[in-house]
mmCIF file with all atom_site columns, C-alpha atoms in Angstrom:
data_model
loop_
_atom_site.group_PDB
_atom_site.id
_atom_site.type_symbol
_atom_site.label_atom_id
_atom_site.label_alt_id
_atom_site.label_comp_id
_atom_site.label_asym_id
_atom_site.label_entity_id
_atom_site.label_seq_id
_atom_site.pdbx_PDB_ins_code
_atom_site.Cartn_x
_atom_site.Cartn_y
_atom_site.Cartn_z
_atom_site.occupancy
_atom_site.B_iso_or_equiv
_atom_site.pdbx_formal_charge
_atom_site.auth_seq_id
_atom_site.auth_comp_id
_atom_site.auth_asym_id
_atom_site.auth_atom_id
_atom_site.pdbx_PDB_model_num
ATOM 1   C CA . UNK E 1 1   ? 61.001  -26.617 -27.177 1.00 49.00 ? 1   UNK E CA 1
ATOM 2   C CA . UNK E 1 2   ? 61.743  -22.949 -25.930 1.00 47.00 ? 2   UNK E CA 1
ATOM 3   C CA . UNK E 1 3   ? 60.038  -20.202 -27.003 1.00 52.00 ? 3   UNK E CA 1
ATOM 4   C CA . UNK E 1 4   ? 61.867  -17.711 -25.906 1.00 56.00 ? 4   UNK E CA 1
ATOM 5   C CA . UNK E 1 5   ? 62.205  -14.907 -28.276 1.00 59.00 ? 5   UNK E CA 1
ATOM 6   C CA . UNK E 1 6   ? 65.211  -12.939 -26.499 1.00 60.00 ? 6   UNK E CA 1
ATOM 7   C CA . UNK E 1 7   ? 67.894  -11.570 -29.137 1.00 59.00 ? 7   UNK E CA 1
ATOM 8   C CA . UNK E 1 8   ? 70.741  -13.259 -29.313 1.00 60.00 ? 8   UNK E CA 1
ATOM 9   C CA . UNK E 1 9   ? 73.842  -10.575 -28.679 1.00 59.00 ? 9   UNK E CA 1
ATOM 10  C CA . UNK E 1 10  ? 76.183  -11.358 -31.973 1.00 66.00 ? 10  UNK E CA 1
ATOM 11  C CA . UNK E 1 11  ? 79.456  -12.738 -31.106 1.00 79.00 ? 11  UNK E CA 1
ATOM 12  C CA . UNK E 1 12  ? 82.716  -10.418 -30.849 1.00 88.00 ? 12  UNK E CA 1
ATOM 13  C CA . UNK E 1 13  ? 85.987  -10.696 -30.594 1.00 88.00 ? 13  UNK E CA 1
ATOM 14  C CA . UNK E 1 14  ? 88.025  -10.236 -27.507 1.00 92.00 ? 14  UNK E CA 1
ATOM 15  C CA . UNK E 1 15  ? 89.142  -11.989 -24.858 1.00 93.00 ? 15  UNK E CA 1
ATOM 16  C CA . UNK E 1 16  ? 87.471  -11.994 -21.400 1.00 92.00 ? 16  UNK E CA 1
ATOM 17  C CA . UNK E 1 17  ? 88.530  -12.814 -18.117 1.00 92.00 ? 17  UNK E CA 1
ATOM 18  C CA . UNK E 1 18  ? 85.499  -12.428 -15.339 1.00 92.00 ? 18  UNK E CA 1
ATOM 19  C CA . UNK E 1 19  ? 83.293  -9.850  -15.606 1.00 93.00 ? 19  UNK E CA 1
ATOM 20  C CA . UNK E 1 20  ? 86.061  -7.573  -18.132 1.00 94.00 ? 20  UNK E CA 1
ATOM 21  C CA . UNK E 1 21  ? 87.148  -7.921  -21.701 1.00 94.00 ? 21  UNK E CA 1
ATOM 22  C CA . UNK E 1 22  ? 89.827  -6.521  -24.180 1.00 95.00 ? 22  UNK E CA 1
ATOM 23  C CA . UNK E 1 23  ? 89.682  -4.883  -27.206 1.00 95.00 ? 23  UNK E CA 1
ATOM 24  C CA . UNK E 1 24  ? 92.553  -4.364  -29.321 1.00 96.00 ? 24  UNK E CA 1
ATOM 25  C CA . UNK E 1 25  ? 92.416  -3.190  -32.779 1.00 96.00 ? 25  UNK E CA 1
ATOM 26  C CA . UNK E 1 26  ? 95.813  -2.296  -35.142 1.00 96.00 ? 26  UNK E CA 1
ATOM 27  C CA . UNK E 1 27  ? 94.788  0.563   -37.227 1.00 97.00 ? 27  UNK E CA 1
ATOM 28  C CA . UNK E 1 28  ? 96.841  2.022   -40.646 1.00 98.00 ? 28  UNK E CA 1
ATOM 29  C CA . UNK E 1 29  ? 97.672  5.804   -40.023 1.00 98.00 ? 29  UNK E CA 1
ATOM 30  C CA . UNK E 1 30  ? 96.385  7.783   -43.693 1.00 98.00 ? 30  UNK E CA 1
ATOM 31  C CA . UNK E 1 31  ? 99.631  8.576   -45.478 1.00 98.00 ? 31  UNK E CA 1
ATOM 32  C CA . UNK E 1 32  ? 100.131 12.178  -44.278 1.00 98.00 ? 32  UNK E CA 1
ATOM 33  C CA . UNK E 1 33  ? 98.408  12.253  -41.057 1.00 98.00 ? 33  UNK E CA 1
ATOM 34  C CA . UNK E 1 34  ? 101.266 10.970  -39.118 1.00 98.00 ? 34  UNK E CA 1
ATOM 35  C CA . UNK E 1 35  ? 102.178 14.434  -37.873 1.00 98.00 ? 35  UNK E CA 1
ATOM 36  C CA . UNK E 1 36  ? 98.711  15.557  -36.899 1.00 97.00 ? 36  UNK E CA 1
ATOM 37  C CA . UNK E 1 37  ? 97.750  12.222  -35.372 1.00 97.00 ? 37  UNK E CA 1
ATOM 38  C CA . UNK E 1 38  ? 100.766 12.168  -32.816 1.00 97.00 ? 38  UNK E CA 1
ATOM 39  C CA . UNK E 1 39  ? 100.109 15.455  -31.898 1.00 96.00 ? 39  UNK E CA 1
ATOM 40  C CA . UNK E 1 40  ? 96.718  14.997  -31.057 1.00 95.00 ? 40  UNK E CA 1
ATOM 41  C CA . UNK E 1 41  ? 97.102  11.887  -28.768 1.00 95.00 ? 41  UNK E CA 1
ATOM 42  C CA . UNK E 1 42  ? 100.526 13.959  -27.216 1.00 95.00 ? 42  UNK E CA 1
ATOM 43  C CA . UNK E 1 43  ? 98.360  16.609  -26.320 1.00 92.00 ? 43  UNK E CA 1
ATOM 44  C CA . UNK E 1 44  ? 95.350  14.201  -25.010 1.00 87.00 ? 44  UNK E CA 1
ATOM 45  C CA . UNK E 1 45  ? 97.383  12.664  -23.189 1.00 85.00 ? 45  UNK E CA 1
ATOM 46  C CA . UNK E 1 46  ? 99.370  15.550  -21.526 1.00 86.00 ? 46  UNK E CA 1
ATOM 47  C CA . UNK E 1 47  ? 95.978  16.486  -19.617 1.00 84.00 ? 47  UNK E CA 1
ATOM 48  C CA . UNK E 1 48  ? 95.436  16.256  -16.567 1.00 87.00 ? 48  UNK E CA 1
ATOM 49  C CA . UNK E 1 49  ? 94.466  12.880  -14.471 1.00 85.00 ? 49  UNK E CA 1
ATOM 50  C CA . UNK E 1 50  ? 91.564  14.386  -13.227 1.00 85.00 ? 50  UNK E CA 1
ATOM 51  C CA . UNK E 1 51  ? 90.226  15.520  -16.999 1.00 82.00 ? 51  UNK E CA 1
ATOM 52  C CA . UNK E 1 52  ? 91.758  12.105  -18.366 1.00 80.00 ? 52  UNK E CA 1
ATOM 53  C CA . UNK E 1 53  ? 89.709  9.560   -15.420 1.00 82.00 ? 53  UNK E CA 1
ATOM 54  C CA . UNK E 1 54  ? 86.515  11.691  -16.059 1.00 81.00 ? 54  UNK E CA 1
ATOM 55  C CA . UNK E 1 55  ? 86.064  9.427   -19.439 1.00 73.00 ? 55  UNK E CA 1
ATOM 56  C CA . UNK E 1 56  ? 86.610  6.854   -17.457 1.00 73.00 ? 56  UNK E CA 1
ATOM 57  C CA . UNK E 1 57  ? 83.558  7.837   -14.831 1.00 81.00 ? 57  UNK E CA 1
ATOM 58  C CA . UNK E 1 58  ? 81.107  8.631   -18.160 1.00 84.00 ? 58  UNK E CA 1
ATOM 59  C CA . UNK E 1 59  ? 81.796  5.478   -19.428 1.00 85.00 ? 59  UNK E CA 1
ATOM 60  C CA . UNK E 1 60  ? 81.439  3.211   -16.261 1.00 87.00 ? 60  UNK E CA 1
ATOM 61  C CA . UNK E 1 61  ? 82.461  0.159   -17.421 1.00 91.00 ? 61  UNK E CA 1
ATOM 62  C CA . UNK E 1 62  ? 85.782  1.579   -18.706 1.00 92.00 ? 62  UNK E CA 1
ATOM 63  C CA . UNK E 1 63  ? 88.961  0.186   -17.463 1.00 93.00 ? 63  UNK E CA 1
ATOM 64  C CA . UNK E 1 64  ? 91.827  1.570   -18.981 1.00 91.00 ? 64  UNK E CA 1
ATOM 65  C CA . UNK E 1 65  ? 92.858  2.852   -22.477 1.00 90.00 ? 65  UNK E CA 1
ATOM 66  C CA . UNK E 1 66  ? 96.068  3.658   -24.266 1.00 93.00 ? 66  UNK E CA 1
ATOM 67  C CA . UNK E 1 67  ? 97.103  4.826   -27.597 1.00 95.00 ? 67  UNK E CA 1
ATOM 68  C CA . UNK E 1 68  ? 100.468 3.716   -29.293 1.00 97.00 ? 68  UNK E CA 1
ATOM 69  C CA . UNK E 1 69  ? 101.389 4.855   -32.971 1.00 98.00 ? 69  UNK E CA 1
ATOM 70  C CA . UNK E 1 70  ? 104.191 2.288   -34.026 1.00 97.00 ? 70  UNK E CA 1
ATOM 71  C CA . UNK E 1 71  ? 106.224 1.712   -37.508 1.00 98.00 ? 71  UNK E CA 1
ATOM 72  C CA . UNK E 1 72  ? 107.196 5.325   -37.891 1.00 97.00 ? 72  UNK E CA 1
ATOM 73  C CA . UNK E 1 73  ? 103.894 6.508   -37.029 1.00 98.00 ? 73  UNK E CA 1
ATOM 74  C CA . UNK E 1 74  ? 102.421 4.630   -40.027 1.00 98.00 ? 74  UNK E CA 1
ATOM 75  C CA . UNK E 1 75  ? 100.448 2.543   -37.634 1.00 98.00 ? 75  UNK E CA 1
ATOM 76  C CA . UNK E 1 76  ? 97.881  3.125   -34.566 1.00 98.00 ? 76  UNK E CA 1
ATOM 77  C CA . UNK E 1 77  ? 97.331  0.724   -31.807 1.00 97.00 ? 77  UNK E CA 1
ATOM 78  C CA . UNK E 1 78  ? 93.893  1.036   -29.596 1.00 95.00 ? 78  UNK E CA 1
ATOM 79  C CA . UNK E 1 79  ? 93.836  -1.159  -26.774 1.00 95.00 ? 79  UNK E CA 1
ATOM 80  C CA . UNK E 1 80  ? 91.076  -0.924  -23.855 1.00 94.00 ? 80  UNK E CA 1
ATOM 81  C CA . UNK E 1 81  ? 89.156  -3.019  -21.014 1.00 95.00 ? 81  UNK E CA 1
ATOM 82  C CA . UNK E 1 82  ? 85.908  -2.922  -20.386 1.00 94.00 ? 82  UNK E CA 1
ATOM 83  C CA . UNK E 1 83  ? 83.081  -4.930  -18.465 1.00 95.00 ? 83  UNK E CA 1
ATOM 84  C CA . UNK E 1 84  ? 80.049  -6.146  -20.003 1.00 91.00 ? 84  UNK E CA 1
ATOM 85  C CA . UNK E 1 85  ? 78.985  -6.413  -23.526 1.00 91.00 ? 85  UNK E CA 1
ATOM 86  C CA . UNK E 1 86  ? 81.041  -4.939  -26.327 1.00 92.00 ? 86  UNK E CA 1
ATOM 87  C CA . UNK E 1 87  ? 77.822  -3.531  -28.020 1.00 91.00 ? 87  UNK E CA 1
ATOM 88  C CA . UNK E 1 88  ? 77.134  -1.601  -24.933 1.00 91.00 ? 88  UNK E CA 1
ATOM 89  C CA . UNK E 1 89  ? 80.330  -0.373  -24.170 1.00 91.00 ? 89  UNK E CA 1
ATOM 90  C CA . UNK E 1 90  ? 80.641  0.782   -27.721 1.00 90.00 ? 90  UNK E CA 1
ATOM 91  C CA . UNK E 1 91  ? 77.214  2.439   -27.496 1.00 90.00 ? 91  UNK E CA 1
ATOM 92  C CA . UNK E 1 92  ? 79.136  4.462   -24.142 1.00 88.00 ? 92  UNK E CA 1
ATOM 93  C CA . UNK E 1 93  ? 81.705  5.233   -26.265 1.00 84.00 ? 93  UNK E CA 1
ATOM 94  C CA . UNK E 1 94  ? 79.416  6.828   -29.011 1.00 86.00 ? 94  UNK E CA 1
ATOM 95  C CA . UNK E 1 95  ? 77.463  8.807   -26.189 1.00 87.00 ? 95  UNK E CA 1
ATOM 96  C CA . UNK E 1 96  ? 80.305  10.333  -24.179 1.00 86.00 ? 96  UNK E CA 1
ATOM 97  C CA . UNK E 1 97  ? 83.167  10.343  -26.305 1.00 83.00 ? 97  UNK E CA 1
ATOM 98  C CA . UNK E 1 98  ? 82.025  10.746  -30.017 1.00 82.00 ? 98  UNK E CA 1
ATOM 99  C CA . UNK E 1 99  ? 84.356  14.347  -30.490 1.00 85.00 ? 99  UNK E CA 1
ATOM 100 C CA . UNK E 1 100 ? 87.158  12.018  -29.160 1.00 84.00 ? 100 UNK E CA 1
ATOM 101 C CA . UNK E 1 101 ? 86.797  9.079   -31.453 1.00 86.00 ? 101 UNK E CA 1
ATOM 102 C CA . UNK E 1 102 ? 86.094  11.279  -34.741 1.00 91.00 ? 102 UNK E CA 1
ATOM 103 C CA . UNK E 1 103 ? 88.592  13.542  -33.790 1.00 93.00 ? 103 UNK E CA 1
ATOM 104 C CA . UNK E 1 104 ? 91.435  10.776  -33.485 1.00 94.00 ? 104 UNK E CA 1
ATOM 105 C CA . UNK E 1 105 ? 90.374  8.246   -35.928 1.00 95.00 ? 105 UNK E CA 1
ATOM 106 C CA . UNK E 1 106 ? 89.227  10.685  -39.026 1.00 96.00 ? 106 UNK E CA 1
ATOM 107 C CA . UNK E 1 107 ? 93.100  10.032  -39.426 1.00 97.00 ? 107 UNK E CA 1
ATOM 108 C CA . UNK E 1 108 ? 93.155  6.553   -40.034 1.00 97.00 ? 108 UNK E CA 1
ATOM 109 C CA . UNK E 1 109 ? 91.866  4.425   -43.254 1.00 97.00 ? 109 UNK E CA 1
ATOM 110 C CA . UNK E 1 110 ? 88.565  2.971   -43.741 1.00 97.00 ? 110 UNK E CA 1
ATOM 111 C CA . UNK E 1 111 ? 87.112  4.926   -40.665 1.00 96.00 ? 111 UNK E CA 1
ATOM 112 C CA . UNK E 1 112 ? 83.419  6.057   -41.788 1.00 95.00 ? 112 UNK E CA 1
ATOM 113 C CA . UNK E 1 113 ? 82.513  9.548   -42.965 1.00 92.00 ? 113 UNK E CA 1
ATOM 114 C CA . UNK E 1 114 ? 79.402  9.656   -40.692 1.00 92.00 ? 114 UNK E CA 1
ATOM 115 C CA . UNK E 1 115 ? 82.104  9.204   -37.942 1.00 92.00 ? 115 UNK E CA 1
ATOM 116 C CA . UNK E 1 116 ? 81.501  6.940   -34.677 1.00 90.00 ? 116 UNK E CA 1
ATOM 117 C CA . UNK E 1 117 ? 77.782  7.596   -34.962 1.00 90.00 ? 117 UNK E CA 1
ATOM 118 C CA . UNK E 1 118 ? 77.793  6.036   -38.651 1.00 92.00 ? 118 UNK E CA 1
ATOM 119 C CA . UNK E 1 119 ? 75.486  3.010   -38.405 1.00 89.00 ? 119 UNK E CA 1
ATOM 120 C CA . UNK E 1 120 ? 78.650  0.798   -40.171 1.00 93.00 ? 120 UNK E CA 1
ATOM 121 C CA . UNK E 1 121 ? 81.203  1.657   -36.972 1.00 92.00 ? 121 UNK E CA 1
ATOM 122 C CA . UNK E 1 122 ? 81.137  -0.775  -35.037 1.00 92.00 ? 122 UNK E CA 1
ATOM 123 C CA . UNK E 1 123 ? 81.205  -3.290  -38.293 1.00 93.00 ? 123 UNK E CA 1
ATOM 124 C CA . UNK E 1 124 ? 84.535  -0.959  -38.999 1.00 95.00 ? 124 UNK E CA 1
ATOM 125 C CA . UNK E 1 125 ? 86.154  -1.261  -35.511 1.00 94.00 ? 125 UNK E CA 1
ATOM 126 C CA . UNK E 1 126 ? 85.329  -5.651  -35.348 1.00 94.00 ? 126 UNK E CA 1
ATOM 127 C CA . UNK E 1 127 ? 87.261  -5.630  -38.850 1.00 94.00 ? 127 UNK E CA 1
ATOM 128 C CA . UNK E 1 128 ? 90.046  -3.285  -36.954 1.00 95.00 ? 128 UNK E CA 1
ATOM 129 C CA . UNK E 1 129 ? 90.143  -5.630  -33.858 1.00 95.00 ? 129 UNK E CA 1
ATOM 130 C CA . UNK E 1 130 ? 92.450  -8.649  -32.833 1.00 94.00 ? 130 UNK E CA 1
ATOM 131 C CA . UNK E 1 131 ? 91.608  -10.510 -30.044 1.00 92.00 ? 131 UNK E CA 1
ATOM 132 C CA . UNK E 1 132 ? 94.366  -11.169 -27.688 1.00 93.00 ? 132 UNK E CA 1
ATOM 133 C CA . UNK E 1 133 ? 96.305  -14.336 -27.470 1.00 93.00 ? 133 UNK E CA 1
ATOM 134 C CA . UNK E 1 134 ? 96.499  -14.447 -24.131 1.00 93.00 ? 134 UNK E CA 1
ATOM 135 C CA . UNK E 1 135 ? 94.854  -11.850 -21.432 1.00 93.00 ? 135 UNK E CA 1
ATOM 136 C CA . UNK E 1 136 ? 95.166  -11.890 -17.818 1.00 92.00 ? 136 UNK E CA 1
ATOM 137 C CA . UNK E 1 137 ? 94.109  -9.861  -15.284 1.00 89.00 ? 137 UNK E CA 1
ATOM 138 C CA . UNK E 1 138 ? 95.236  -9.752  -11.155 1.00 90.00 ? 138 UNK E CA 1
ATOM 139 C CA . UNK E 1 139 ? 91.641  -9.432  -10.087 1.00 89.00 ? 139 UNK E CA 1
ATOM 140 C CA . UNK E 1 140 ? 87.870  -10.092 -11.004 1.00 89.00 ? 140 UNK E CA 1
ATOM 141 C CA . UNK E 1 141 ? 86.509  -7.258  -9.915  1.00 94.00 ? 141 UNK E CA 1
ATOM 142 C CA . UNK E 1 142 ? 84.426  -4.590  -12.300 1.00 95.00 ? 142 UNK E CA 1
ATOM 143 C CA . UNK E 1 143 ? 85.464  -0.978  -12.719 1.00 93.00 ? 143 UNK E CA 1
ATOM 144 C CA . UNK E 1 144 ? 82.372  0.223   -10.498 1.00 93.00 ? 144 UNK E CA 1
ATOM 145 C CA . UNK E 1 145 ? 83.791  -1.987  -7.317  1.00 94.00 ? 145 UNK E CA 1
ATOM 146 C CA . UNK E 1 146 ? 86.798  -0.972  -7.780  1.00 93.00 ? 146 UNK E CA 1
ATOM 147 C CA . UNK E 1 147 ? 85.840  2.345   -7.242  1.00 91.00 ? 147 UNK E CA 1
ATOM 148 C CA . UNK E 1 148 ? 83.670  1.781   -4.960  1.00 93.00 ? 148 UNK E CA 1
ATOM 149 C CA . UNK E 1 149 ? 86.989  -0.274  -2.874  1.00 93.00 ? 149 UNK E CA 1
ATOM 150 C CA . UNK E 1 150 ? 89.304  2.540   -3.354  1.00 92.00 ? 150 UNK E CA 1
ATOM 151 C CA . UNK E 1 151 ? 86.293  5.277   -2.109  1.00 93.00 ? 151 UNK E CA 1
ATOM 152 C CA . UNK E 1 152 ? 85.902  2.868   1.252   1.00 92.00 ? 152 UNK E CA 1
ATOM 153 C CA . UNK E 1 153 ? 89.312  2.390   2.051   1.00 91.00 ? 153 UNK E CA 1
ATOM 154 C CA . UNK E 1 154 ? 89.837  6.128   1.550   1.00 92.00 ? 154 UNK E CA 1
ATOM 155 C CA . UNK E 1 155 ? 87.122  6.456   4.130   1.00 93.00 ? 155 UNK E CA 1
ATOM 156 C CA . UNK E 1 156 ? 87.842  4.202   5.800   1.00 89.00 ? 156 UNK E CA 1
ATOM 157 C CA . UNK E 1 157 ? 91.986  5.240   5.965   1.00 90.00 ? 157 UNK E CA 1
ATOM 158 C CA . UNK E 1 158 ? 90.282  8.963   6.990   1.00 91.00 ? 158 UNK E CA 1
ATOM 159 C CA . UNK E 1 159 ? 88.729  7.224   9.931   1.00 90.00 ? 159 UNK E CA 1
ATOM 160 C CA . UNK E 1 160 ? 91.503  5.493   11.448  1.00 87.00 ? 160 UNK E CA 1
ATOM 161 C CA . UNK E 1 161 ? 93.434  8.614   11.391  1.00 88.00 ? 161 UNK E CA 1
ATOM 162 C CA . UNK E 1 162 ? 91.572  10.467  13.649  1.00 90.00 ? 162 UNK E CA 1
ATOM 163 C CA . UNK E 1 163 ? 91.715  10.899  17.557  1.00 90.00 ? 163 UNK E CA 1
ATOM 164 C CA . UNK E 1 164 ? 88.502  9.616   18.037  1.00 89.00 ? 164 UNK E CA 1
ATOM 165 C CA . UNK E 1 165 ? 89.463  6.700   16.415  1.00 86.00 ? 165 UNK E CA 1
ATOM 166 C CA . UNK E 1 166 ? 92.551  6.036   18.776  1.00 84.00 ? 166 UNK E CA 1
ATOM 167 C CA . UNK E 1 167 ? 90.212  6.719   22.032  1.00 86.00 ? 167 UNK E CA 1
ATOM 168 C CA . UNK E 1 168 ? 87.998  4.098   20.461  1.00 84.00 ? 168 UNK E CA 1
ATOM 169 C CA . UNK E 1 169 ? 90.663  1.270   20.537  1.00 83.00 ? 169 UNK E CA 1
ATOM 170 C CA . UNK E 1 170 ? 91.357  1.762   24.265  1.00 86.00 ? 170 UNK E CA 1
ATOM 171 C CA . UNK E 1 171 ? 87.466  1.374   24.955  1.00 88.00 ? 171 UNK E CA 1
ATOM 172 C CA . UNK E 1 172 ? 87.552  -2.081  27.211  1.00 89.00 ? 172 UNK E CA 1
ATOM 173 C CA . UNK E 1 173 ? 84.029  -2.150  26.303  1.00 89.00 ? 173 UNK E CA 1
ATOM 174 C CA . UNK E 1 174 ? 85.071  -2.686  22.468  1.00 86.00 ? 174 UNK E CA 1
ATOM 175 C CA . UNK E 1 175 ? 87.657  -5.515  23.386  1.00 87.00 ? 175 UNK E CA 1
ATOM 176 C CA . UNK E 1 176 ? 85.845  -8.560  22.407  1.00 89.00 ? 176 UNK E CA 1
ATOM 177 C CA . UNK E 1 177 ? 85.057  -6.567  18.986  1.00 88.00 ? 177 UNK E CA 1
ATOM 178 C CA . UNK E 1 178 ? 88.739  -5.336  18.559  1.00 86.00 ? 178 UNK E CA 1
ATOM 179 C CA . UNK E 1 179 ? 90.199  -9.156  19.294  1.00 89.00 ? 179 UNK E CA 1
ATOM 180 C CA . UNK E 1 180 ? 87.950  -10.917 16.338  1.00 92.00 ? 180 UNK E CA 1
ATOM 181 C CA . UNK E 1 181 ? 90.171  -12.177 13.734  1.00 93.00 ? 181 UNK E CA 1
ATOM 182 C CA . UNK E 1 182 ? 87.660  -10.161 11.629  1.00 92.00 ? 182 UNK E CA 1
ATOM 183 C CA . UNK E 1 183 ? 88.650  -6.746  12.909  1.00 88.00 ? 183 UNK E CA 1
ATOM 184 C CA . UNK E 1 184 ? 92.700  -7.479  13.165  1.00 88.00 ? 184 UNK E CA 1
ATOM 185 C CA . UNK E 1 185 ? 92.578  -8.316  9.266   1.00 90.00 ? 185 UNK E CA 1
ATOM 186 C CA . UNK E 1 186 ? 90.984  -5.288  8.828   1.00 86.00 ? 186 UNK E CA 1
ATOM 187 C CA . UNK E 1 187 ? 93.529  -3.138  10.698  1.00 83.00 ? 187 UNK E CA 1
ATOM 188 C CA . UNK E 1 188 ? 96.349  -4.979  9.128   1.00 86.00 ? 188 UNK E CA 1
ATOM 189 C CA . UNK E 1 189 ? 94.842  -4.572  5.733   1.00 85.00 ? 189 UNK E CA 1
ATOM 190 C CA . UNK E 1 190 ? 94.537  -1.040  6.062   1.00 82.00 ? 190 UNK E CA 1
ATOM 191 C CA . UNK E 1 191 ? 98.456  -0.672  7.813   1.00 80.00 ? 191 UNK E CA 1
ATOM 192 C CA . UNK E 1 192 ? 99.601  -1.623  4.507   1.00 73.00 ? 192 UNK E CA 1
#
């Protein structure tokens, strides 16, 4: 008999494929927000990339994100990826993006007056949410190595550009290095 006391995490929708899951929720526009609501995400999402993959860098576990008002505007469709727990990534949410959230969703019914801080959000947003039918991603890898892949190859695309690097490659004394199936994946890798 266990007596381990650790709290069990409350199950939530969403489908997850290795380390990431969705979350897509189908929200009803207030009758006379329409307007107001489309202009808001136009004008979010005319800013810059730089401004726009900040969130994504607060966050952490953050993925992607889009925003798609459907059925004359009447409706609003949220749909995200994230890695890790949903609690948590909510939690992010609520820390670096509550002006966001209360900003966008204030237009939509059933949202709660105390906003994304309210205690009954997250209840709000699981009633909101579908969980996909079917959700596939190309790779398994979390938003932090992803980064961290597309940093090194930068680096490591900066390095084989330079003359140093060049003067290296004729170095007999590297040869045995150079000819390892190891280090000719690596140069073709980066060629592409």
């Amino acid at each position: 008999m266990s007596t381990d006391s650790q709290p069990v995490a409350p199950a939530r929708p969403g489908r997850r494929q290795g380390p990431t899951t969705e979350l897509t929720a189908i929200l009803n526009v207030k009758p006379g927000h329409e307007a107001v609501l489309r202009e808001l995400l136009e004008h979010s999402g005319a800013r810059p990339d730089a401004e726009r993959k900040k969130l994504g860098l607060e966050v952490g576990t953050l993925h992607e994100m889009r925003w798609v008002l459907f059925d004359d505007d009447r409706r609003l469709l949220f749909c995200t990826s994230f890695d890790g727990d949903w609690d948590l990534y909510i939690e992010d949410f609520v820390r670096t993006s509550q002006v966001t959230f209360d900003t966008l969703f204030v237009h939509v019914e059933g949202y709660p007056e105390g906003g994304i801080r309210d205690p009954r959000a997250k209840d709000w947003i699981i009633e909101q949410q579908i969980s996909a039918l079917d959700y596939t991603r190309l790779y398994d890898a979390t938003a932090k190595q992803v980064r961290k892949a597309l940093a090194v190859s930068e680096a490591f695309q900066e390095v084989l550009d330079t003359p140093e690097f060049a003067r290296v490659l004729e170095d007999p004394a590297l040869k045995p290095l150079l000819d390892t199936p190891a280090f000719q994946k690596l140069l073709n890798l980066a060629a592409d």
